[in-house]
Amino acid sequence: MNHCPACHEENDLAARFCESCGTALAIPEGVAGNDSNLPQTVFPNCQKCDSTDLEPDGFCNQCGFRNPTKRDRFEQIINPNFVAISDRGIKHSQNEDCFAIQQLSDGRAVLVVCDGVSSSSNPGIASQQASQTACRSIQRSLEADVEPSQALLEAIAAAQSTVAKLVPSGHGEAPSTTIVAAIVSPIVESGVESPAMTQITLGWLGDSRAYWFAPEASQQLTQDHSWCEEMVATGQMSREEAERSLQAHAITRWLGADADGEMEPTIAQINLPLPGRLLLCSDGLWNYASEVSQLQKSLQQPEGADLITIARKGVEFALRCGGQDNITIALLDLKESPPNSGGT
Amino acid sequence: MTTQFNAQVYQNAYLPEGSQEVNAIMTIATDNESSGESGGNAPIGATSGAARVFGIICDTSGSMEGEKIRSAKQAIAKLIELLPTDVYFFIVTGSSTAQLLSPLSLATVSAKQQALEALRGVTANRSTTISTWLRLALQQFQQMPGAIAQALLLTDGQNDSSDTNALNQALNACEGQFQCDCRGVGTEWRVAQLQTIAHKLLGTADIIPEAAAIEADFRAILGQAMSKQISDIALRLWTPQGAKVMFCKQVSPAIVDVTNKAKAVSAQITDYPTGSWGNQESRDYHFCIRVNAGNVGDEMLAGRASLVYSQNGVETKVAETRILAIWTDDEVRSAKIDRTVAHYTGQAELAQVIQEGMEERAKGNFEQATAKLSRAVQLSAESGNEATMKLLRKVVEVEDEATGTIRIKRDVRKEDEMALETRSTKTTRIKR
Ligand SMILES: [Zn+2]
């Protein structure tokens, strides 16, 4: 049994959240993609047979089932207003998503979410390498005073070259992944930071998305590189028609050795009024809330909760909807006034 | 000498919901003959300073008289000459009883001389009771426990029917004590009988149609035997609780079902004997494991396969590989059959349809025989098993390989029938 620390309810061993109060059970203190650490299991006991004889990679020496490891579910809290979480979901045996988030000393924030392409080999490694490489690259560029949009182009190019070097296992397809990266910067006018506006620069390939939630101004900031979006954008089909197609959500651009030269990232920059909440997520979340308002609602509960609780609730929402895919959520709350975005 | 083992597993780990059967091919290669694919296990060395004993067991029953015994004596004389001087050897001749023609001895010049002298006096007479031959060979091997113990057995006829029970008992006693390659010369011996002996003693069985070819065959066997570096290696399989091994088959170089050779080490661990291994040797195994079904999204370790041997009383495990099961609702993934698994499944079917086809043919059921052998022609063509195709063509007229359009030949030489029967289990490797 899995004991809930909040309400003391005894939950099913496989439960990730308390059935009674919804508290996340036995959350690991994983840090995104610290690959020098051996993965460890999230729970001390096998979720199938209760044995404690578990391998570091999660396999149970009694019943053989693989238990969730810190690669399967991990979260990071930079500060109370800047968090991220990634979860394996239910229907995938491994977490092939990854994220990397970073707060720079000058107050700028970097968020990267990658979703490894399941049909490729080692997608989990591709997403991990891509997110880490891109995040490091952005940090270095910004510290060298490179413009955010240029920093994103360079970061995505660096991630591409890293992922392209990964070797497929066996006869599998080349490892590949989507990427969405954001740089959040204060707007400086005449040497003074604007207290009411922020600038978000985005770069992406594939269908991992960025959203902005704010009173009266919530919106999706990215446009998928998917078959459906391309049909609509080129006027070949109406959205309704395109959505009905089996390949509607097939991605048309990605990172990987098999990504051709025409797969250029889209770069976008937008100034937004504060306050607001920036979300970067994989399709494991947005598939269950295609409307912006629906998604926003799923990330507002419970009222007054801290941001990591909200992120966990977002994962829980996707799991309740079926957990068909891995779920990754990166959240940054931006408030008015304090001079540094993503402030404390 | 150091023997390096490399192992690799080929499988499609993805299973549809509710499915419980996991199939995987494990390829094992020693030394630089590894498959070299990424993801293979790091080679681990096994060193051997073990002594070698080579036993020659030769039929001298009355039916051997004439060219067969002359050729056999000639071939054995050649083997004696060729024996490395650091090898121990002995010779058993057998008819209704077994004689120790040359007792266990190091293959020194003088010992060879004595053996050759004794060989000259050998004549053929009386009947065939293989149990007595094997028992006598076993006694010789038992004088050198821990040695790499190998033998070759040559016969030309059926075992005396009164010896059936005694032979089974002798085989049980010899099992695990020494390996034995079996050869039938001429066409009067029984394929199934020799295969039973070879299977029990982890050796090969084959036909030598013409007595003149004995020498070349013996030399090949000796060459193989002398290349062995390490003996008594077991293929170890761990399976999760509640799992059942449906079968474990060697599928290359030939199909040998070793399921019934399983020795339980513990509730979840089973050993299958593989005998001795030489350098530059490779064998492939097919595991079929039935596991408890998981939910979509579950991943399971369905098996851990490794090789195990003892050295100076210390058990060593090498080349461990994993067999996985992942349940998915993605039908595209679960429907794929791994190429290697598919290839060997086809090779196993090939061996089976040949066996069945030849049985039907022997019974005079030509219609059924045609259907089976037609399938066999198709399968050998598909898999590029040219050796088997060549043997098939001696028994059937092939009009079209791809469609398996054939006609059964009515007039077939006995040796061609027997060659097809004994060699139908030989497989080809998949082209990578
Ligand atoms: Zn277990």
Tab-separated table of N, CA and C in Angstrom, chain A residues 238-287:
chain	number	residue	atom	x	y	z
A	238	SER	N	-9.815	22.800	-44.688
A	238	SER	CA	-10.299	23.536	-43.538
A	238	SER	C	-9.787	22.827	-42.286
A	239	ARG	N	-9.757	23.529	-41.173
A	239	ARG	CA	-9.265	22.906	-39.939
A	239	ARG	C	-10.081	21.662	-39.598
A	240	GLU	N	-11.405	21.743	-39.799
A	240	GLU	CA	-12.262	20.608	-39.462
A	240	GLU	C	-11.880	19.385	-40.286
A	241	GLU	N	-11.689	19.626	-41.593
A	241	GLU	CA	-11.299	18.523	-42.477
A	241	GLU	C	-9.969	17.932	-42.045
A	242	ALA	N	-8.995	18.828	-41.858
A	242	ALA	CA	-7.638	18.383	-41.544
A	242	ALA	C	-7.597	17.604	-40.233
A	243	GLU	N	-8.360	18.092	-39.241
A	243	GLU	CA	-8.369	17.447	-37.927
A	243	GLU	C	-8.892	16.019	-37.999
A	244	ARG	N	-9.745	15.761	-39.000
A	244	ARG	CA	-10.329	14.424	-39.101
A	244	ARG	C	-9.342	13.393	-39.643
A	245	SER	N	-8.279	13.885	-40.252
A	245	SER	CA	-7.324	12.959	-40.858
A	245	SER	C	-6.552	12.186	-39.791
A	246	LEU	N	-6.205	10.947	-40.156
A	246	LEU	CA	-5.435	10.108	-39.226
A	246	LEU	C	-4.067	10.706	-38.914
A	247	GLN	N	-3.523	11.438	-39.910
A	247	GLN	CA	-2.180	11.967	-39.708
A	247	GLN	C	-2.197	13.429	-39.246
A	248	ALA	N	-3.365	13.865	-38.766
A	248	ALA	CA	-3.514	15.268	-38.383
A	248	ALA	C	-2.366	15.742	-37.495
A	249	HIS	N	-1.997	14.909	-36.515
A	249	HIS	CA	-1.012	15.367	-35.543
A	249	HIS	C	0.406	14.876	-35.823
A	250	ALA	N	0.604	14.304	-37.009
A	250	ALA	CA	1.968	13.894	-37.367
A	250	ALA	C	2.825	15.146	-37.494
A	251	ILE	N	3.995	15.127	-36.856
A	251	ILE	CA	4.829	16.329	-36.919
A	251	ILE	C	5.604	16.374	-38.234
A	252	THR	N	5.837	17.590	-38.690
A	252	THR	CA	6.509	17.764	-39.982
A	252	THR	C	7.926	18.317	-39.826
A	253	ARG	N	8.262	18.747	-38.629
A	253	ARG	CA	9.631	19.194	-38.370
A	253	ARG	C	10.079	18.670	-37.024
A	254	TRP	N	11.360	18.370	-36.908
A	254	TRP	CA	11.918	17.847	-35.663
A	254	TRP	C	13.428	18.001	-35.666
A	255	LEU	N	14.030	17.592	-34.543
A	255	LEU	CA	15.487	17.539	-34.433
A	255	LEU	C	15.918	16.089	-34.575
A	256	GLY	N	16.980	15.851	-35.316
A	256	GLY	CA	17.474	14.483	-35.447
A	256	GLY	C	18.267	14.319	-36.718
A	257	ALA	N	18.985	13.177	-36.797
A	257	ALA	CA	19.835	12.934	-37.960
A	257	ALA	C	19.009	12.886	-39.243
A	258	ASP	N	17.728	12.498	-39.116
A	258	ASP	CA	16.898	12.381	-40.318
A	258	ASP	C	16.073	13.646	-40.592
A	259	ALA	N	16.366	14.718	-39.843
A	259	ALA	CA	15.691	15.990	-40.121
A	259	ALA	C	16.415	16.648	-41.299
A	260	ASP	N	15.680	16.962	-42.351
A	260	ASP	CA	16.394	17.524	-43.505
A	260	ASP	C	16.599	19.032	-43.349
A	261	GLY	N	17.383	19.582	-44.245
A	261	GLY	CA	17.807	20.975	-44.136
A	261	GLY	C	16.672	21.981	-44.157
A	262	GLU	N	15.511	21.556	-44.693
A	262	GLU	CA	14.385	22.494	-44.768
A	262	GLU	C	13.617	22.613	-43.467
A	263	MET	N	13.995	21.790	-42.488
A	263	MET	CA	13.267	21.827	-41.229
A	263	MET	C	13.799	22.942	-40.350
A	264	GLU	N	13.501	24.164	-40.748
A	264	GLU	CA	13.993	25.298	-39.983
A	264	GLU	C	13.072	25.601	-38.817
A	265	PRO	N	13.649	26.013	-37.703
A	265	PRO	CA	12.796	26.352	-36.576
A	265	PRO	C	12.025	27.645	-36.849
A	266	THR	N	10.878	27.770	-36.213
A	266	THR	CA	10.159	29.040	-36.252
A	266	THR	C	10.600	29.841	-35.034
A	267	ILE	N	10.889	31.135	-35.273
A	267	ILE	CA	11.283	32.015	-34.171
A	267	ILE	C	10.224	33.117	-34.080
A	268	ALA	N	9.779	33.389	-32.871
A	268	ALA	CA	8.763	34.429	-32.693
A	268	ALA	C	9.075	35.245	-31.449
A	269	GLN	N	8.703	36.513	-31.518
A	269	GLN	CA	8.946	37.371	-30.356
A	269	GLN	C	7.681	38.161	-30.087
A	270	ILE	N	7.318	38.269	-28.824
A	270	ILE	CA	6.080	38.972	-28.498
A	270	ILE	C	6.241	39.705	-27.169
A	271	ASN	N	5.699	40.932	-27.119
A	271	ASN	CA	5.683	41.679	-25.866
A	271	ASN	C	4.304	41.520	-25.239
A	272	LEU	N	4.297	41.192	-23.973
A	272	LEU	CA	3.034	40.901	-23.317
A	272	LEU	C	2.894	41.693	-22.034
A	273	PRO	N	1.657	42.096	-21.758
A	273	PRO	CA	1.432	42.835	-20.517
A	273	PRO	C	1.436	41.912	-19.301
A	274	LEU	N	1.960	42.394	-18.212
A	274	LEU	CA	1.997	41.630	-16.969
A	274	LEU	C	0.752	41.947	-16.145
A	275	PRO	N	0.349	41.042	-15.241
A	275	PRO	CA	0.968	39.745	-14.955
A	275	PRO	C	0.489	38.669	-15.929
A	276	GLY	N	1.157	37.552	-15.881
A	276	GLY	CA	0.752	36.432	-16.717
A	276	GLY	C	1.512	35.183	-16.333
A	277	ARG	N	1.080	34.081	-16.916
A	277	ARG	CA	1.724	32.789	-16.618
A	277	ARG	C	2.135	32.165	-17.938
A	278	LEU	N	3.424	31.854	-18.059
A	278	LEU	CA	3.924	31.212	-19.269
A	278	LEU	C	3.957	29.701	-19.060
A	279	LEU	N	3.421	28.975	-20.030
A	279	LEU	CA	3.439	27.511	-19.980
A	279	LEU	C	4.161	26.974	-21.211
A	280	LEU	N	5.102	26.070	-21.002
A	280	LEU	CA	5.644	25.274	-22.099
A	280	LEU	C	5.244	23.832	-21.802
A	281	CYS	N	4.747	23.125	-22.799
A	281	CYS	CA	4.293	21.763	-22.507
A	281	CYS	C	4.406	20.860	-23.726
A	282	SER	N	4.399	19.559	-23.445
A	282	SER	CA	4.378	18.581	-24.528
A	282	SER	C	2.927	18.225	-24.831
A	283	ASP	N	2.725	17.522	-25.941
A	283	ASP	CA	1.352	17.201	-26.342
A	283	ASP	C	0.655	16.250	-25.371
A	284	GLY	N	1.430	15.624	-24.483
A	284	GLY	CA	0.808	14.777	-23.465
A	284	GLY	C	-0.145	15.548	-22.589
A	285	LEU	N	0.059	16.883	-22.516
A	285	LEU	CA	-0.880	17.732	-21.775
A	285	LEU	C	-1.916	18.345	-22.710
A	286	TRP	N	-1.461	19.037	-23.745
A	286	TRP	CA	-2.432	19.823	-24.515
A	286	TRP	C	-3.399	18.981	-25.327
A	287	ASN	N	-3.052	17.707	-25.565
A	287	ASN	CA	-3.995	16.824	-26.252
A	287	ASN	C	-5.325	16.706	-25.515
